[in-house]
C-alpha atoms as a printed R data frame, in Angstrom:
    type eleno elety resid chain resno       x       y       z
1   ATOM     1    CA   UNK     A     1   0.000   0.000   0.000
2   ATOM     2    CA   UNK     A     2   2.842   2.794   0.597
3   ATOM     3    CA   UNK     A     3   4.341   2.129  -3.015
4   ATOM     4    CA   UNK     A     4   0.801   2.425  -4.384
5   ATOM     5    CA   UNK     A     5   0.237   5.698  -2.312
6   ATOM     6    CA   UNK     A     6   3.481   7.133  -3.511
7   ATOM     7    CA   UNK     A     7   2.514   6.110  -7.285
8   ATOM     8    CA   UNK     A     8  -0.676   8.271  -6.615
9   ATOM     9    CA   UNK     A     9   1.280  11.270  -4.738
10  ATOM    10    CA   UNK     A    10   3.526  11.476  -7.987
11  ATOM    11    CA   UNK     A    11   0.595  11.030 -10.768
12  ATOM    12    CA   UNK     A    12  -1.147  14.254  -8.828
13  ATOM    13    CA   UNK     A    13   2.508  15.814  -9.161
14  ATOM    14    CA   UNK     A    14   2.259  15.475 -12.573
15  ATOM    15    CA   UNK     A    15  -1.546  16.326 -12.882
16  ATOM    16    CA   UNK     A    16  -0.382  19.655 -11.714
17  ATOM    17    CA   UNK     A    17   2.190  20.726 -13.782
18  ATOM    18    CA   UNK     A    18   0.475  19.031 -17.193
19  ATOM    19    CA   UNK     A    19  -3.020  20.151 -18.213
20  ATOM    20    CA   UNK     A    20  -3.590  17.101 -20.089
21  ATOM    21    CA   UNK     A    21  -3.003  14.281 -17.892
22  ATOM    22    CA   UNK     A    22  -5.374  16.259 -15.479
23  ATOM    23    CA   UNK     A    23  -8.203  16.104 -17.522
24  ATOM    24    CA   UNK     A    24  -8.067  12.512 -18.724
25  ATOM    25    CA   UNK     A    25  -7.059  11.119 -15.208
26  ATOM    26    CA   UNK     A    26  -5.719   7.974 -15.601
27  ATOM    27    CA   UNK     A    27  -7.017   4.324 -16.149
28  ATOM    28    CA   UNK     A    28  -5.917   1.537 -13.517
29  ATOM    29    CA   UNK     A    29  -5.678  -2.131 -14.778
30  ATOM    30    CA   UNK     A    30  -5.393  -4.496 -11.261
31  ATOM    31    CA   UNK     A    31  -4.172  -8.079 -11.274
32  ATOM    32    CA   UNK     A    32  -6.714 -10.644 -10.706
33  ATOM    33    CA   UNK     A    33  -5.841 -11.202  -7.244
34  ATOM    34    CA   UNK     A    34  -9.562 -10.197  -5.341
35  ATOM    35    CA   UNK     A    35  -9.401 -12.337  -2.479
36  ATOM    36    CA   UNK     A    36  -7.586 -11.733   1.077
37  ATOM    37    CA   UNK     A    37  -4.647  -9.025   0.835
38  ATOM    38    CA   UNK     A    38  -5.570  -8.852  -3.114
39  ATOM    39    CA   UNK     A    39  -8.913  -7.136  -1.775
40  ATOM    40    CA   UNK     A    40  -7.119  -4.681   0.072
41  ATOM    41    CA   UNK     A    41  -5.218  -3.865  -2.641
42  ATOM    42    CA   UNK     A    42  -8.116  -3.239  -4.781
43  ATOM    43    CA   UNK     A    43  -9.675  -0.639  -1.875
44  ATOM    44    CA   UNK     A    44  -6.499   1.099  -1.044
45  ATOM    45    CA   UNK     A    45  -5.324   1.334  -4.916
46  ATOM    46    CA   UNK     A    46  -9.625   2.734  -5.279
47  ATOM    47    CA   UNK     A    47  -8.828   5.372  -2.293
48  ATOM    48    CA   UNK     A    48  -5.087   6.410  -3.125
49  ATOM    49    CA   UNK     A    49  -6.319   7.389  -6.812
50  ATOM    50    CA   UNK     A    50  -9.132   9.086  -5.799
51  ATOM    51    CA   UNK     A    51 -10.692   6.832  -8.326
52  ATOM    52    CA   UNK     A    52 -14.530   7.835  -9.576
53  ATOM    53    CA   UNK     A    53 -15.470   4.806 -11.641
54  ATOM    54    CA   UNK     A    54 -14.831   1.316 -10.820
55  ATOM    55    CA   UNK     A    55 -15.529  -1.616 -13.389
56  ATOM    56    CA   UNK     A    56 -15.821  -5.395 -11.926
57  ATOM    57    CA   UNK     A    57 -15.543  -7.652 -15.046
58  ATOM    58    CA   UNK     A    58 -18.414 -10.765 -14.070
59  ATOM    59    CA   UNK     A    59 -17.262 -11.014 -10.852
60  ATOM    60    CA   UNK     A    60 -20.199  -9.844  -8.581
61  ATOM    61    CA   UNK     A    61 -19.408 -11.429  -5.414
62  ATOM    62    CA   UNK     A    62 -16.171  -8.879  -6.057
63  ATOM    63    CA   UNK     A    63 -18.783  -6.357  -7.410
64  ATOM    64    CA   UNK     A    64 -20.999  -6.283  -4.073
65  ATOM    65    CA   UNK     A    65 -18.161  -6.206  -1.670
66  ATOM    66    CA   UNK     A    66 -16.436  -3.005  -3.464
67  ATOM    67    CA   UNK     A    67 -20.063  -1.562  -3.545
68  ATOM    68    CA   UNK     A    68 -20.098  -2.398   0.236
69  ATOM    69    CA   UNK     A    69 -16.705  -0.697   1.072
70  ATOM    70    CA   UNK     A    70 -16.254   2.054  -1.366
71  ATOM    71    CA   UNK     A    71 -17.242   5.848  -0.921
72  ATOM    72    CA   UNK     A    72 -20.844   6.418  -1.725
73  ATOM    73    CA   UNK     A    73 -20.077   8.853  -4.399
74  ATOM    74    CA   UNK     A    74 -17.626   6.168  -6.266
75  ATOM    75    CA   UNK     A    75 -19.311   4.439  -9.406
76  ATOM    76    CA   UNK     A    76 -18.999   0.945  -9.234
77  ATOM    77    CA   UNK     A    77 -20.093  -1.125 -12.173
78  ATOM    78    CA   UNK     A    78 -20.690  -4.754 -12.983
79  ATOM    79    CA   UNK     A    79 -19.551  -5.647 -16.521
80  ATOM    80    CA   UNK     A    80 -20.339  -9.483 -18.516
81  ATOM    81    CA   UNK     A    81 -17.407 -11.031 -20.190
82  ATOM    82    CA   UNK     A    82 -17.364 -10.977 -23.585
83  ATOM    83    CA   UNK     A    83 -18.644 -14.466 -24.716
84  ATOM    84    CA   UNK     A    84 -16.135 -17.305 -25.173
85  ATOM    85    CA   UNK     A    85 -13.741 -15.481 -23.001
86  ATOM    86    CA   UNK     A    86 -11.672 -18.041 -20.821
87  ATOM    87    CA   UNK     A    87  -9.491 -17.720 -18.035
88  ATOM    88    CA   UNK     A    88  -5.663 -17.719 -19.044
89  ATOM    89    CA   UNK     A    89  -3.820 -20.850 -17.717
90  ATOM    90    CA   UNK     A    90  -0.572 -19.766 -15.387
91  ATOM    91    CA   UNK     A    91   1.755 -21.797 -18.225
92  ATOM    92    CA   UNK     A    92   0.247 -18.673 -20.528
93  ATOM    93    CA   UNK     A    93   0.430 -16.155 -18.540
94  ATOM    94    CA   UNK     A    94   4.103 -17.419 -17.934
95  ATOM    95    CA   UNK     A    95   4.792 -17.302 -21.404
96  ATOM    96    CA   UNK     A    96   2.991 -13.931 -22.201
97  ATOM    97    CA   UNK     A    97   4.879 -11.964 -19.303
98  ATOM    98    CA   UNK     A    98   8.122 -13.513 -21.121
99  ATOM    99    CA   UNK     A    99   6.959 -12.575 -24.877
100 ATOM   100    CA   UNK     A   100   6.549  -8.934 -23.248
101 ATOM   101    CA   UNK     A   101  10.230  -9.304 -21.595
102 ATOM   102    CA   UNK     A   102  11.505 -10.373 -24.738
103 ATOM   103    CA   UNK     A   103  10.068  -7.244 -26.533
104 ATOM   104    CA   UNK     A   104  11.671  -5.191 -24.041
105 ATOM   105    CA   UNK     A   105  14.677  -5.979 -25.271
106 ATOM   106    CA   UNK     A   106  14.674  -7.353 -29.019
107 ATOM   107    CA   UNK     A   107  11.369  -5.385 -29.628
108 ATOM   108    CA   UNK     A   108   8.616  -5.964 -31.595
109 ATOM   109    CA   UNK     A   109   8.955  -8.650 -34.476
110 ATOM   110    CA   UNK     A   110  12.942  -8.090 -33.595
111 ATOM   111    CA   UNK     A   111  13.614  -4.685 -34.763
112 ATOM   112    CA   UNK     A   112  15.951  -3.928 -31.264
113 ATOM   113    CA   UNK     A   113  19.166  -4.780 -30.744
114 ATOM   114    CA   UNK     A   114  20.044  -5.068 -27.022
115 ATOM   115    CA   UNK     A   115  23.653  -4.914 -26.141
116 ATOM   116    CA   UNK     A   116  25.906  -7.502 -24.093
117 ATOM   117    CA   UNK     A   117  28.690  -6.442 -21.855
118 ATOM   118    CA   UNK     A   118  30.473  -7.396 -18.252
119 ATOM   119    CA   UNK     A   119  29.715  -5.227 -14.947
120 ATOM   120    CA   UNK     A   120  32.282  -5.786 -12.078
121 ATOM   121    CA   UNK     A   121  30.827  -6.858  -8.995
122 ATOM   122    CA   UNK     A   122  32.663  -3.649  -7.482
123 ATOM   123    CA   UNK     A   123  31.018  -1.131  -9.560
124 ATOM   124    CA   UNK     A   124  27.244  -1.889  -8.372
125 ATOM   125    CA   UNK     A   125  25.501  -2.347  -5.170
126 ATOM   126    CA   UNK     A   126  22.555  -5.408  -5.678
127 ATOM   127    CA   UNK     A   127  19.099  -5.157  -3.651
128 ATOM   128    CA   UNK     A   128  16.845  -6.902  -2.980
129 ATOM   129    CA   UNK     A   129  13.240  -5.561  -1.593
130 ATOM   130    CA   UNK     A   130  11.688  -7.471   1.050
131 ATOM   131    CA   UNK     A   131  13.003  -9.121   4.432
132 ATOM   132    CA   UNK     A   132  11.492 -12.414   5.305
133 ATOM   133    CA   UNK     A   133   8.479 -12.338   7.012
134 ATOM   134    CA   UNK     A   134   8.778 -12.966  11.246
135 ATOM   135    CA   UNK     A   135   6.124 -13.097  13.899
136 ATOM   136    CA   UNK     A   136   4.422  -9.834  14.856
137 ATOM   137    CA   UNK     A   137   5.648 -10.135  18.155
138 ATOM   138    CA   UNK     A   138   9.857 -10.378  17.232
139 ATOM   139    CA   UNK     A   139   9.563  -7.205  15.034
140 ATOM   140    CA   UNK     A   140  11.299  -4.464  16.594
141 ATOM   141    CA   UNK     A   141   9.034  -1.837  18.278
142 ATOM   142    CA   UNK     A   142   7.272   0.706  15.980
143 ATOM   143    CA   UNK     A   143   8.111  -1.584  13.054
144 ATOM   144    CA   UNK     A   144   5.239  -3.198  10.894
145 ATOM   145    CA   UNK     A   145   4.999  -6.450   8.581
146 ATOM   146    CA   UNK     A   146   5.042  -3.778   5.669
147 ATOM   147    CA   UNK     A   147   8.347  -1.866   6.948
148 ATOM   148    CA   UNK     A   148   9.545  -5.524   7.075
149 ATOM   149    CA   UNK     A   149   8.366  -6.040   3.167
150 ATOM   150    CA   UNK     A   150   9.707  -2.905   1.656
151 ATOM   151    CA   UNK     A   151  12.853  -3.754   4.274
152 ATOM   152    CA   UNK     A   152  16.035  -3.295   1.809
153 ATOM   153    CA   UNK     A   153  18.374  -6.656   1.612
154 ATOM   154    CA   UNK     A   154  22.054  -6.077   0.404
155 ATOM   155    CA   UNK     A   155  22.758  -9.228  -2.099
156 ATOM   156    CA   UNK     A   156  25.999 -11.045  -2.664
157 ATOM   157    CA   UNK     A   157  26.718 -11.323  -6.077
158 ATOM   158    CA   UNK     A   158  26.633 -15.681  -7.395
159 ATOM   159    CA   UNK     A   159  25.561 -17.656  -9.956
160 ATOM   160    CA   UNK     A   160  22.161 -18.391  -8.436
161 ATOM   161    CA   UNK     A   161  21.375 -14.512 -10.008
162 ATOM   162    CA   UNK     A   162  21.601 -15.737 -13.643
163 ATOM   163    CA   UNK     A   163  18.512 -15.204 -16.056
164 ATOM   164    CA   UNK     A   164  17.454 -12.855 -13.087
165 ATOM   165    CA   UNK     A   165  15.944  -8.760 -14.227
166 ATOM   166    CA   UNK     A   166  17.435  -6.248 -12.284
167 ATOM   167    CA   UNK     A   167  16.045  -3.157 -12.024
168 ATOM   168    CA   UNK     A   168  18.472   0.038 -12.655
169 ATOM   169    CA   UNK     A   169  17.489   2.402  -9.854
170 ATOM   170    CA   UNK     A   170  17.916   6.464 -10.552
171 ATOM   171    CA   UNK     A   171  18.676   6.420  -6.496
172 ATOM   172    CA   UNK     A   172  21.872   8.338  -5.840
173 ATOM   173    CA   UNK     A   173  22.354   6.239  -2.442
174 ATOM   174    CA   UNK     A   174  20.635   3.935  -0.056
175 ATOM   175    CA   UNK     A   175  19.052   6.619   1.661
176 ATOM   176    CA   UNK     A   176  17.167   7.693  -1.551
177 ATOM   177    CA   UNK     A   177  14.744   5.297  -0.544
178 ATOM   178    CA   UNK     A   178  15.245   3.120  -3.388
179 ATOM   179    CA   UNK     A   179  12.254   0.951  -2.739
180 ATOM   180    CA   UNK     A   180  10.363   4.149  -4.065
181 ATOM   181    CA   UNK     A   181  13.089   5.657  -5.960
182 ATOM   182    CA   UNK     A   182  12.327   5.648 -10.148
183 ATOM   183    CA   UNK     A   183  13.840   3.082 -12.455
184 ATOM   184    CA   UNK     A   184  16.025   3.915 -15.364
185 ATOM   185    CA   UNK     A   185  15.249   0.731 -17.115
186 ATOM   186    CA   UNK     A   186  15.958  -3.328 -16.899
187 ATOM   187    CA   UNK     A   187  19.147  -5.403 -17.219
188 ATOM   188    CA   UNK     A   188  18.623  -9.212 -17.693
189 ATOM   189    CA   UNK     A   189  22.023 -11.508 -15.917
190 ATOM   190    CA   UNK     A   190  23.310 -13.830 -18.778
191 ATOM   191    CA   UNK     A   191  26.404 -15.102 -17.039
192 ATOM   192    CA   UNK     A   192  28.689 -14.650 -13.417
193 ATOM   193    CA   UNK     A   193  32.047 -15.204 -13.398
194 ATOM   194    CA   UNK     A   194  32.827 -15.446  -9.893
195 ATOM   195    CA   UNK     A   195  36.749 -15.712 -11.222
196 ATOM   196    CA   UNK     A   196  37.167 -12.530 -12.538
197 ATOM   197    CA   UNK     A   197  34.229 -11.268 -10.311
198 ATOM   198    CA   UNK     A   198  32.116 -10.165 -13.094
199 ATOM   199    CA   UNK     A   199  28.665 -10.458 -14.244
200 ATOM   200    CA   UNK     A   200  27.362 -10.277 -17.889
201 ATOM   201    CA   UNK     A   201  24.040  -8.601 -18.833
202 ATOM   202    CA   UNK     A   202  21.473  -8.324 -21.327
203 ATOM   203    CA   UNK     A   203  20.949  -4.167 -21.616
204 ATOM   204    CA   UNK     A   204  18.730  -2.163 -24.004
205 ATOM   205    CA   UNK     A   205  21.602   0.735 -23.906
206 ATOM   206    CA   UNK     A   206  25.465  -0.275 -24.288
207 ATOM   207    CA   UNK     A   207  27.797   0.246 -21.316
208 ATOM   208    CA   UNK     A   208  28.057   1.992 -18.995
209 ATOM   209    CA   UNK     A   209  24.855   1.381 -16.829
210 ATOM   210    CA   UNK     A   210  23.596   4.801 -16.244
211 ATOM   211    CA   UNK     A   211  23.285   3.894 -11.932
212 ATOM   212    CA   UNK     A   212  24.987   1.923  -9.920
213 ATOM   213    CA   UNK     A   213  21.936   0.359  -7.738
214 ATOM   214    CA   UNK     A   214  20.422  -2.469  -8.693
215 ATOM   215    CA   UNK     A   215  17.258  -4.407  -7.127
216 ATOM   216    CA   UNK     A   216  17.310  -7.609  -8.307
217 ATOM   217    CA   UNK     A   217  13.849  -9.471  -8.570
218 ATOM   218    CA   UNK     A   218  12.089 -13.073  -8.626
219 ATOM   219    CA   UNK     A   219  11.381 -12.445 -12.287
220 ATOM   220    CA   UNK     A   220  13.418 -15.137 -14.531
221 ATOM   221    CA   UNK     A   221  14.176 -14.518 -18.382
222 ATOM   222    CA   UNK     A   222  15.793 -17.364 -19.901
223 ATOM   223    CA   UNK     A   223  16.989 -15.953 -23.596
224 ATOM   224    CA   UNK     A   224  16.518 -19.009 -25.568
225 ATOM   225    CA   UNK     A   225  14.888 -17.743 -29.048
């Protein structure tokens, strides 16, 4: 909820400054998680924005909760699926979120050329976001399950970070707050040579990497096309 808070404090930043965006607002597409913490999602994303319109696509158990929780004065509407619509299988999805990866870096139908290079494990601090999760009652005093998620993680460069994305961070520093810091763009590992303490990278810009702070995440590309 604090990243999505921050994503709304920035879109009013720019709301301000640019006429345009103002008046056409912004459109929202959530993930299909509605259940649990997914629900909460929904609400806080619905409250951060501001949002005035809310469309439930034939889910109206979803549809009468939101309706239930949600300002009076926010529309919420139920919507049928179009028919022969199906639900996407995860080995799909999988493949679609790695078709949109690839494009990232080759483009569309190929027409990028991503560039390959080394970066010495001395020339770039790896994060990760996200401390594991411990008992409400060990956290220190004053300290949440969220501080805990968005919780910075210094990572040892290995092997076990090949075919991982990194994110290149626009942070100057740690204290930047990096978790909410901008992202110049993603850099895919290919190799680590833990000889000559380097790591090879897919990039969609040749060398040098324009920051030196990296967050690595869970995401996997394997380039095998």
């Amino acid at each position: 909820s604090q990243i999505t808070s921050r994503l709304a404090d920035v879109f009013n930043q720019r709301c301000e400054v640019n006429r345009r965006a103002s008046v056409s607002g912004c459109v929202i597409n959530t993930c299909g998680w509605v259940k649990s913490s997914g629900y909460q999602a929904l609400v806080h994303a619905a409250s951060a924005f501001e949002v005035d319109v809310v469309a439930v696509l034939d889910q109206e158990r979803l549809y009468n909760e939101l309706k239930r929780d949600l300002p009076h004065f926010v529309r919420t509407v139920l919507l049928p699926k179009s028919g022969g619509v199906v639900e996407r299988s995860k080995d799909f999805r999988r493949e679609c979120r790695d078709e949109r990866i690839r494009e990232y870096f080759y483009g569309f139908r190929g027409c990028f050329y991503p560039h390959a290079f080394d970066v010495k494990f001395s020339d770039v601090k790896i994060y990760k976001v996200g401390a594991p999760t411990i008992p409400d009652s060990c956290l220190p005093l004053g300290m949440s399950q969220e501080d805990n998620q968005l919780k910075l993680v210094p990572v040892t460069p290995g092997r076990d970070m090949v075919h991982h994305l990194l994110s290149v961070s626009t942070a100057e520093g740690p204290d930047d707050n990096i978790s909410e810091s901008s992202v110049a763009g993603f850099i895919v590992v290919t190799g680590v040579d833990l000889e000559r303490q380097v790591f090879t990278v897919l990039s969609p810009a040749p060398r040098p990497l324009p920051k030196n702070f990296l967050l690595i995440m869970d995401i996997r590309f394997m380039d095998l096309k």
